[in-house]
Amino acid sequence: MSKKSILWIVVIGVFVVAAVLLMTPAQAVNKNIGNDELVQLQSQGVSVFDVRTPSEFAAAHLPGAVNVPMDQLATAAQSWNKSAPVVVYCATGARSANAAQYLVAQGFRKVYNLSEGIVAWNGQTETGAGTGTAAALPTSVKTNGKPLFIDFASST
Amino acid sequence: MKPVVDRLKEQYGDKIEFRRYVDSGDPVGDELSRQFNVQYVPTFVFVNADGSVSGEPIVGGVSAEILKQRLDALK
């Protein structure tokens, strides 16, 4: 085989590899993290979801976490931004591993699972059914004398 | 969720006020959204006629049945 032929094969090979790389979407992140990485992500304002049951959540949860039990995840995740990073956790990391896998399969780009769950969490926790800010939520809203339903909605 | 809420409005609209705030721009909606710390849409808030907030807000998509239960519980 002549040097020219080899050169052509190399050039074509490079083009093929480049084309494949360009056509392949960037790999989604589904990463197990520990407490330190969680603290770092929280400081960046990343949303943290607790996929345990409401009663487990009420007993103790990470500050700022939102409770989305596993059986509500599919519905709730429909309204989440798939480009934004999310952290999921449960008691020991098993349920949230499934949740993370599900979210990645749904197209979420960056999903982090607190791999050892809240049982290994060494920071502060909160109690109650709220999201960590529930205590600050208003207890009354001005009505026109009728019960009121407020829908903070997306445009669809 | 809009079609679900629209159907509920048809069903309950005569006895319950339905308010819908989409994105930002409405000063009242923005203020309520801030007060209720709305981070995700949809978020649903239920208020009794006397102005007292009924239960916890619902965050995220939810079935019509659950919304009906919460609406039926309003006084």
PDB file of C-alpha atoms in Angstrom:
ATOM      1  CA  MET A   1       0.000   0.000   0.000  1.00  0.00           C
ATOM      2  CA  SER A   2       1.416   3.371  -0.987  1.00  0.00           C
ATOM      3  CA  LYS A   3       2.051   6.176   1.492  1.00  0.00           C
ATOM      4  CA  LYS A   4      -0.635   8.223  -0.294  1.00  0.00           C
ATOM      5  CA  SER A   5      -3.236   5.498   0.291  1.00  0.00           C
ATOM      6  CA  ILE A   6      -2.306   5.239   3.966  1.00  0.00           C
ATOM      7  CA  LEU A   7      -2.578   9.013   4.299  1.00  0.00           C
ATOM      8  CA  TRP A   8      -6.047   8.960   2.736  1.00  0.00           C
ATOM      9  CA  ILE A   9      -7.180   6.161   5.072  1.00  0.00           C
ATOM     10  CA  VAL A  10      -5.922   8.150   8.076  1.00  0.00           C
ATOM     11  CA  VAL A  11      -7.668  11.337   6.892  1.00  0.00           C
ATOM     12  CA  ILE A  12     -10.954   9.519   6.256  1.00  0.00           C
ATOM     13  CA  GLY A  13     -10.658   7.770   9.631  1.00  0.00           C
ATOM     14  CA  VAL A  14     -10.210  11.087  11.423  1.00  0.00           C
ATOM     15  CA  PHE A  15     -13.292  12.507   9.660  1.00  0.00           C
ATOM     16  CA  VAL A  16     -15.395   9.470  10.565  1.00  0.00           C
ATOM     17  CA  VAL A  17     -14.377   9.638  14.240  1.00  0.00           C
ATOM     18  CA  ALA A  18     -15.016  13.393  14.338  1.00  0.00           C
ATOM     19  CA  ALA A  19     -18.453  12.946  12.735  1.00  0.00           C
ATOM     20  CA  VAL A  20     -19.428  10.232  15.226  1.00  0.00           C
ATOM     21  CA  LEU A  21     -18.308  12.398  18.143  1.00  0.00           C
ATOM     22  CA  LEU A  22     -20.236  15.403  16.860  1.00  0.00           C
ATOM     23  CA  MET A  23     -23.407  13.387  16.317  1.00  0.00           C
ATOM     24  CA  THR A  24     -23.314  11.740  19.747  1.00  0.00           C
ATOM     25  CA  PRO A  25     -25.004  13.893  22.400  1.00  0.00           C
ATOM     26  CA  ALA A  26     -22.922  14.750  25.444  1.00  0.00           C
ATOM     27  CA  GLN A  27     -23.144  11.963  28.014  1.00  0.00           C
ATOM     28  CA  ALA A  28     -25.652  12.630  30.763  1.00  0.00           C
ATOM     29  CA  VAL A  29     -24.242  12.735  34.269  1.00  0.00           C
ATOM     30  CA  ASN A  30     -25.598  10.229  36.775  1.00  0.00           C
ATOM     31  CA  LYS A  31     -23.160  10.478  39.629  1.00  0.00           C
ATOM     32  CA  ASN A  32     -23.027   9.162  43.154  1.00  0.00           C
ATOM     33  CA  ILE A  33     -21.937  11.841  45.574  1.00  0.00           C
ATOM     34  CA  GLY A  34     -21.031  12.132  49.222  1.00  0.00           C
ATOM     35  CA  ASN A  35     -21.844  14.728  51.837  1.00  0.00           C
ATOM     36  CA  ASP A  36     -19.087  17.153  50.840  1.00  0.00           C
ATOM     37  CA  GLU A  37     -20.151  17.239  47.212  1.00  0.00           C
ATOM     38  CA  LEU A  38     -23.755  17.719  48.267  1.00  0.00           C
ATOM     39  CA  VAL A  39     -22.810  20.741  50.370  1.00  0.00           C
ATOM     40  CA  GLN A  40     -20.944  22.148  47.384  1.00  0.00           C
ATOM     41  CA  LEU A  41     -23.915  21.621  45.062  1.00  0.00           C
ATOM     42  CA  GLN A  42     -26.292  23.143  47.607  1.00  0.00           C
ATOM     43  CA  SER A  43     -24.106  26.230  47.773  1.00  0.00           C
ATOM     44  CA  GLN A  44     -24.573  26.535  44.016  1.00  0.00           C
ATOM     45  CA  GLY A  45     -28.329  26.493  44.481  1.00  0.00           C
ATOM     46  CA  VAL A  46     -28.893  23.037  43.012  1.00  0.00           C
ATOM     47  CA  SER A  47     -32.346  21.600  43.749  1.00  0.00           C
ATOM     48  CA  VAL A  48     -32.386  18.730  46.236  1.00  0.00           C
ATOM     49  CA  PHE A  49     -35.234  16.206  46.170  1.00  0.00           C
ATOM     50  CA  ASP A  50     -36.037  13.746  48.927  1.00  0.00           C
ATOM     51  CA  VAL A  51     -37.729  10.707  47.357  1.00  0.00           C
ATOM     52  CA  ARG A  52     -38.773   9.086  50.620  1.00  0.00           C
ATOM     53  CA  THR A  53     -42.322   8.967  51.928  1.00  0.00           C
ATOM     54  CA  PRO A  54     -43.913  12.085  53.470  1.00  0.00           C
ATOM     55  CA  SER A  55     -43.684  10.568  56.963  1.00  0.00           C
ATOM     56  CA  GLU A  56     -39.967   9.822  56.585  1.00  0.00           C
ATOM     57  CA  PHE A  57     -39.466  13.331  55.226  1.00  0.00           C
ATOM     58  CA  ALA A  58     -41.375  14.875  58.125  1.00  0.00           C
ATOM     59  CA  ALA A  59     -39.240  13.005  60.651  1.00  0.00           C
ATOM     60  CA  ALA A  60     -35.996  14.530  59.319  1.00  0.00           C
ATOM     61  CA  HIS A  61     -34.811  15.915  56.005  1.00  0.00           C
ATOM     62  CA  LEU A  62     -31.982  17.958  54.574  1.00  0.00           C
ATOM     63  CA  PRO A  63     -32.466  21.713  54.858  1.00  0.00           C
ATOM     64  CA  GLY A  64     -34.041  23.081  51.702  1.00  0.00           C
ATOM     65  CA  ALA A  65     -34.997  19.676  50.315  1.00  0.00           C
ATOM     66  CA  VAL A  66     -38.307  19.173  48.529  1.00  0.00           C
ATOM     67  CA  ASN A  67     -40.228  15.960  49.200  1.00  0.00           C
ATOM     68  CA  VAL A  68     -41.137  14.086  46.035  1.00  0.00           C
ATOM     69  CA  PRO A  69     -41.968  10.492  47.018  1.00  0.00           C
ATOM     70  CA  MET A  70     -41.002   7.849  44.469  1.00  0.00           C
ATOM     71  CA  ASP A  71     -44.603   7.260  43.436  1.00  0.00           C
ATOM     72  CA  GLN A  72     -44.960  10.946  42.555  1.00  0.00           C
ATOM     73  CA  LEU A  73     -41.612  11.380  40.826  1.00  0.00           C
ATOM     74  CA  ALA A  74     -42.775  10.697  37.277  1.00  0.00           C
ATOM     75  CA  THR A  75     -45.539  13.271  37.502  1.00  0.00           C
ATOM     76  CA  ALA A  76     -43.548  15.878  39.390  1.00  0.00           C
ATOM     77  CA  ALA A  77     -40.490  15.633  37.137  1.00  0.00           C
ATOM     78  CA  GLN A  78     -42.544  16.617  34.115  1.00  0.00           C
ATOM     79  CA  SER A  79     -42.402  20.228  35.246  1.00  0.00           C
ATOM     80  CA  TRP A  80     -38.684  20.281  36.066  1.00  0.00           C
ATOM     81  CA  ASN A  81     -35.971  21.779  33.916  1.00  0.00           C
ATOM     82  CA  LYS A  82     -34.046  18.862  32.410  1.00  0.00           C
ATOM     83  CA  SER A  83     -30.954  20.988  31.845  1.00  0.00           C
ATOM     84  CA  ALA A  84     -30.670  22.010  35.477  1.00  0.00           C
ATOM     85  CA  PRO A  85     -28.701  19.756  37.831  1.00  0.00           C
ATOM     86  CA  VAL A  86     -30.715  17.910  40.477  1.00  0.00           C
ATOM     87  CA  VAL A  87     -29.752  15.990  43.592  1.00  0.00           C
ATOM     88  CA  VAL A  88     -31.844  13.091  44.861  1.00  0.00           C
ATOM     89  CA  TYR A  89     -31.548  11.274  48.129  1.00  0.00           C
ATOM     90  CA  CYS A  90     -33.422   8.795  50.286  1.00  0.00           C
ATOM     91  CA  ALA A  91     -32.590   6.895  53.479  1.00  0.00           C
ATOM     92  CA  THR A  92     -29.664   4.804  52.282  1.00  0.00           C
ATOM     93  CA  GLY A  93     -29.239   5.669  48.612  1.00  0.00           C
ATOM     94  CA  ALA A  94     -31.121   2.716  47.103  1.00  0.00           C
ATOM     95  CA  ARG A  95     -34.417   4.347  46.192  1.00  0.00           C
ATOM     96  CA  SER A  96     -32.698   7.517  45.062  1.00  0.00           C
ATOM     97  CA  ALA A  97     -30.391   5.482  42.816  1.00  0.00           C
ATOM     98  CA  ASN A  98     -33.515   4.267  41.039  1.00  0.00           C
ATOM     99  CA  ALA A  99     -34.854   7.811  40.962  1.00  0.00           C
ATOM    100  CA  ALA A 100     -31.585   9.070  39.451  1.00  0.00           C
ATOM    101  CA  GLN A 101     -31.657   6.336  36.831  1.00  0.00           C
ATOM    102  CA  TYR A 102     -35.235   7.242  35.960  1.00  0.00           C
ATOM    103  CA  LEU A 103     -34.450  10.949  35.650  1.00  0.00           C
ATOM    104  CA  VAL A 104     -31.486  10.313  33.362  1.00  0.00           C
ATOM    105  CA  ALA A 105     -33.685   8.047  31.225  1.00  0.00           C
ATOM    106  CA  GLN A 106     -36.152  10.929  30.989  1.00  0.00           C
ATOM    107  CA  GLY A 107     -33.469  13.201  29.597  1.00  0.00           C
ATOM    108  CA  PHE A 108     -32.174  14.994  32.674  1.00  0.00           C
ATOM    109  CA  ARG A 109     -28.594  16.005  31.986  1.00  0.00           C
ATOM    110  CA  LYS A 110     -27.054  16.166  35.453  1.00  0.00           C
ATOM    111  CA  VAL A 111     -28.402  13.951  38.208  1.00  0.00           C
ATOM    112  CA  TYR A 112     -26.587  13.411  41.489  1.00  0.00           C
ATOM    113  CA  ASN A 113     -27.457  10.712  43.992  1.00  0.00           C
ATOM    114  CA  LEU A 114     -26.440  11.049  47.628  1.00  0.00           C
ATOM    115  CA  SER A 115     -25.090   7.522  47.608  1.00  0.00           C
ATOM    116  CA  GLU A 116     -25.301   6.721  51.314  1.00  0.00           C
ATOM    117  CA  GLY A 117     -28.505   8.629  51.931  1.00  0.00           C
ATOM    118  CA  ILE A 118     -29.584  10.708  54.874  1.00  0.00           C
ATOM    119  CA  VAL A 119     -28.482   8.051  57.375  1.00  0.00           C
ATOM    120  CA  ALA A 120     -24.875   8.997  56.583  1.00  0.00           C
ATOM    121  CA  TRP A 121     -25.568  12.746  56.480  1.00  0.00           C
ATOM    122  CA  ASN A 122     -23.419  14.584  58.997  1.00  0.00           C
ATOM    123  CA  GLY A 123     -24.943  18.039  58.678  1.00  0.00           C
ATOM    124  CA  GLN A 124     -28.066  19.681  60.016  1.00  0.00           C
ATOM    125  CA  THR A 125     -31.534  18.302  59.373  1.00  0.00           C
ATOM    126  CA  GLU A 126     -34.981  19.778  59.640  1.00  0.00           C
ATOM    127  CA  THR A 127     -38.293  18.275  60.596  1.00  0.00           C
ATOM    128  CA  GLY A 128     -41.837  18.817  59.389  1.00  0.00           C
ATOM    129  CA  ALA A 129     -43.684  18.407  56.134  1.00  0.00           C
ATOM    130  CA  GLY A 130     -42.513  21.587  54.467  1.00  0.00           C
ATOM    131  CA  THR A 131     -39.646  22.233  52.129  1.00  0.00           C
ATOM    132  CA  GLY A 132     -37.410  23.770  54.752  1.00  0.00           C
ATOM    133  CA  THR A 133     -38.919  27.176  54.187  1.00  0.00           C
ATOM    134  CA  ALA A 134     -42.431  26.189  55.142  1.00  0.00           C
ATOM    135  CA  ALA A 135     -42.245  28.027  58.430  1.00  0.00           C
ATOM    136  CA  ALA A 136     -41.939  31.260  56.501  1.00  0.00           C
ATOM    137  CA  LEU A 137     -44.902  30.602  54.231  1.00  0.00           C
ATOM    138  CA  PRO A 138     -47.889  32.875  54.744  1.00  0.00           C
ATOM    139  CA  THR A 139     -50.808  31.451  56.693  1.00  0.00           C
ATOM    140  CA  SER A 140     -53.412  33.697  55.157  1.00  0.00           C
ATOM    141  CA  VAL A 141     -54.217  35.267  51.817  1.00  0.00           C
ATOM    142  CA  LYS A 142     -56.762  37.964  51.082  1.00  0.00           C
ATOM    143  CA  THR A 143     -59.817  36.473  49.393  1.00  0.00           C
ATOM    144  CA  ASN A 144     -62.966  37.964  47.915  1.00  0.00           C
ATOM    145  CA  GLY A 145     -65.092  35.995  50.388  1.00  0.00           C
ATOM    146  CA  LYS A 146     -64.942  32.733  48.468  1.00  0.00           C
ATOM    147  CA  PRO A 147     -62.437  29.880  48.827  1.00  0.00           C
ATOM    148  CA  LEU A 148     -59.459  30.469  46.592  1.00  0.00           C
ATOM    149  CA  PHE A 149     -57.363  28.189  44.413  1.00  0.00           C
ATOM    150  CA  ILE A 150     -54.063  29.655  43.233  1.00  0.00           C
ATOM    151  CA  ASP A 151     -52.290  28.032  40.303  1.00  0.00           C
ATOM    152  CA  PHE A 152     -48.699  29.173  39.812  1.00  0.00           C
ATOM    153  CA  ALA A 153     -48.497  27.741  36.353  1.00  0.00           C
ATOM    154  CA  SER A 154     -46.240  27.257  33.434  1.00  0.00           C
ATOM    155  CA  SER A 155     -47.396  28.660  30.126  1.00  0.00           C
ATOM    156  CA  THR A 156     -48.570  25.228  28.889  1.00  0.00           C
TER     157      THR A 156
ATOM    158  CA  MET B   1     -51.804  20.768  33.867  1.00  0.00           C
ATOM    159  CA  LYS B   2     -53.802  23.594  32.283  1.00  0.00           C
ATOM    160  CA  PRO B   3     -56.505  21.336  30.769  1.00  0.00           C
ATOM    161  CA  VAL B   4     -56.978  19.629  34.156  1.00  0.00           C
ATOM    162  CA  VAL B   5     -57.256  22.934  35.986  1.00  0.00           C
ATOM    163  CA  ASP B   6     -59.585  24.316  33.317  1.00  0.00           C
ATOM    164  CA  ARG B   7     -61.936  21.357  33.788  1.00  0.00           C
ATOM    165  CA  LEU B   8     -61.867  21.835  37.564  1.00  0.00           C
ATOM    166  CA  LYS B   9     -62.642  25.506  37.081  1.00  0.00           C
ATOM    167  CA  GLU B  10     -65.725  24.564  35.070  1.00  0.00           C
ATOM    168  CA  GLN B  11     -66.774  22.250  37.861  1.00  0.00           C
ATOM    169  CA  TYR B  12     -65.916  24.401  40.900  1.00  0.00           C
ATOM    170  CA  GLY B  13     -65.760  27.916  39.461  1.00  0.00           C
ATOM    171  CA  ASP B  14     -69.086  29.037  40.882  1.00  0.00           C
ATOM    172  CA  LYS B  15     -68.055  28.449  44.493  1.00  0.00           C
ATOM    173  CA  ILE B  16     -64.241  28.720  44.381  1.00  0.00           C
ATOM    174  CA  GLU B  17     -62.200  31.550  42.911  1.00  0.00           C
ATOM    175  CA  PHE B  18     -59.538  30.283  40.512  1.00  0.00           C
ATOM    176  CA  ARG B  19     -56.450  32.446  40.065  1.00  0.00           C
ATOM    177  CA  ARG B  20     -53.764  31.508  37.590  1.00  0.00           C
ATOM    178  CA  TYR B  21     -50.391  33.236  37.533  1.00  0.00           C
ATOM    179  CA  VAL B  22     -48.180  32.397  34.602  1.00  0.00           C
ATOM    180  CA  ASP B  23     -44.490  33.304  34.781  1.00  0.00           C
ATOM    181  CA  SER B  24     -43.827  36.832  35.941  1.00  0.00           C
ATOM    182  CA  GLY B  25     -45.114  40.274  35.156  1.00  0.00           C
ATOM    183  CA  ASP B  26     -48.217  40.355  37.335  1.00  0.00           C
ATOM    184  CA  PRO B  27     -47.279  42.285  40.510  1.00  0.00           C
ATOM    185  CA  VAL B  28     -49.845  40.446  42.656  1.00  0.00           C
ATOM    186  CA  GLY B  29     -48.770  37.082  41.286  1.00  0.00           C
ATOM    187  CA  ASP B  30     -45.104  37.910  41.711  1.00  0.00           C
ATOM    188  CA  GLU B  31     -45.654  38.937  45.326  1.00  0.00           C
ATOM    189  CA  LEU B  32     -47.652  35.799  46.131  1.00  0.00           C
ATOM    190  CA  SER B  33     -45.068  33.686  44.343  1.00  0.00           C
ATOM    191  CA  ARG B  34     -42.346  35.251  46.482  1.00  0.00           C
ATOM    192  CA  GLN B  35     -44.341  34.803  49.687  1.00  0.00           C
ATOM    193  CA  PHE B  36     -45.023  31.150  48.935  1.00  0.00           C
ATOM    194  CA  ASN B  37     -41.443  30.615  47.827  1.00  0.00           C
ATOM    195  CA  VAL B  38     -42.578  29.151  44.517  1.00  0.00           C
ATOM    196  CA  GLN B  39     -39.581  27.469  42.904  1.00  0.00           C
ATOM    197  CA  TYR B  40     -41.302  25.045  40.569  1.00  0.00           C
ATOM    198  CA  VAL B  41     -44.382  25.166  38.431  1.00  0.00           C
ATOM    199  CA  PRO B  42     -47.033  24.170  38.750  1.00  0.00           C
ATOM    200  CA  THR B  43     -47.471  24.975  42.426  1.00  0.00           C
ATOM    201  CA  PHE B  44     -50.995  24.972  43.794  1.00  0.00           C
ATOM    202  CA  VAL B  45     -52.122  26.868  46.900  1.00  0.00           C
ATOM    203  CA  PHE B  46     -55.482  26.344  48.584  1.00  0.00           C
ATOM    204  CA  VAL B  47     -57.117  29.079  50.655  1.00  0.00           C
ATOM    205  CA  ASN B  48     -60.338  28.952  52.670  1.00  0.00           C
ATOM    206  CA  ALA B  49     -62.955  31.681  52.301  1.00  0.00           C
ATOM    207  CA  ASP B  50     -61.762  33.317  55.522  1.00  0.00           C
ATOM    208  CA  GLY B  51     -58.280  33.680  54.004  1.00  0.00           C
ATOM    209  CA  SER B  52     -56.611  30.900  55.977  1.00  0.00           C
ATOM    210  CA  VAL B  53     -54.273  28.751  53.909  1.00  0.00           C
ATOM    211  CA  SER B  54     -55.516  25.162  53.719  1.00  0.00           C
ATOM    212  CA  GLY B  55     -52.784  22.557  54.095  1.00  0.00           C
ATOM    213  CA  GLU B  56     -49.447  22.533  52.286  1.00  0.00           C
ATOM    214  CA  PRO B  57     -49.078  23.762  48.709  1.00  0.00           C
ATOM    215  CA  ILE B  58     -48.836  21.033  46.099  1.00  0.00           C
ATOM    216  CA  VAL B  59     -45.662  21.251  44.035  1.00  0.00           C
ATOM    217  CA  GLY B  60     -45.499  19.576  40.652  1.00  0.00           C
ATOM    218  CA  GLY B  61     -47.966  17.766  38.483  1.00  0.00           C
ATOM    219  CA  VAL B  62     -50.754  16.026  40.323  1.00  0.00           C
ATOM    220  CA  SER B  63     -53.877  14.068  39.472  1.00  0.00           C
ATOM    221  CA  ALA B  64     -57.277  15.716  39.138  1.00  0.00           C
ATOM    222  CA  GLU B  65     -58.521  13.470  41.935  1.00  0.00           C
ATOM    223  CA  ILE B  66     -56.030  14.867  44.442  1.00  0.00           C
ATOM    224  CA  LEU B  67     -56.839  18.413  43.405  1.00  0.00           C
ATOM    225  CA  LYS B  68     -60.553  17.660  43.791  1.00  0.00           C
ATOM    226  CA  GLN B  69     -59.990  16.308  47.308  1.00  0.00           C
ATOM    227  CA  ARG B  70     -58.181  19.484  48.282  1.00  0.00           C
ATOM    228  CA  LEU B  71     -60.809  21.706  46.647  1.00  0.00           C
ATOM    229  CA  ASP B  72     -63.627  19.775  48.338  1.00  0.00           C
ATOM    230  CA  ALA B  73     -61.911  20.340  51.692  1.00  0.00           C
ATOM    231  CA  LEU B  74     -62.001  24.123  51.330  1.00  0.00           C
ATOM    232  CA  LYS B  75     -64.463  25.924  53.600  1.00  0.00           C
TER     233      LYS B  75
END
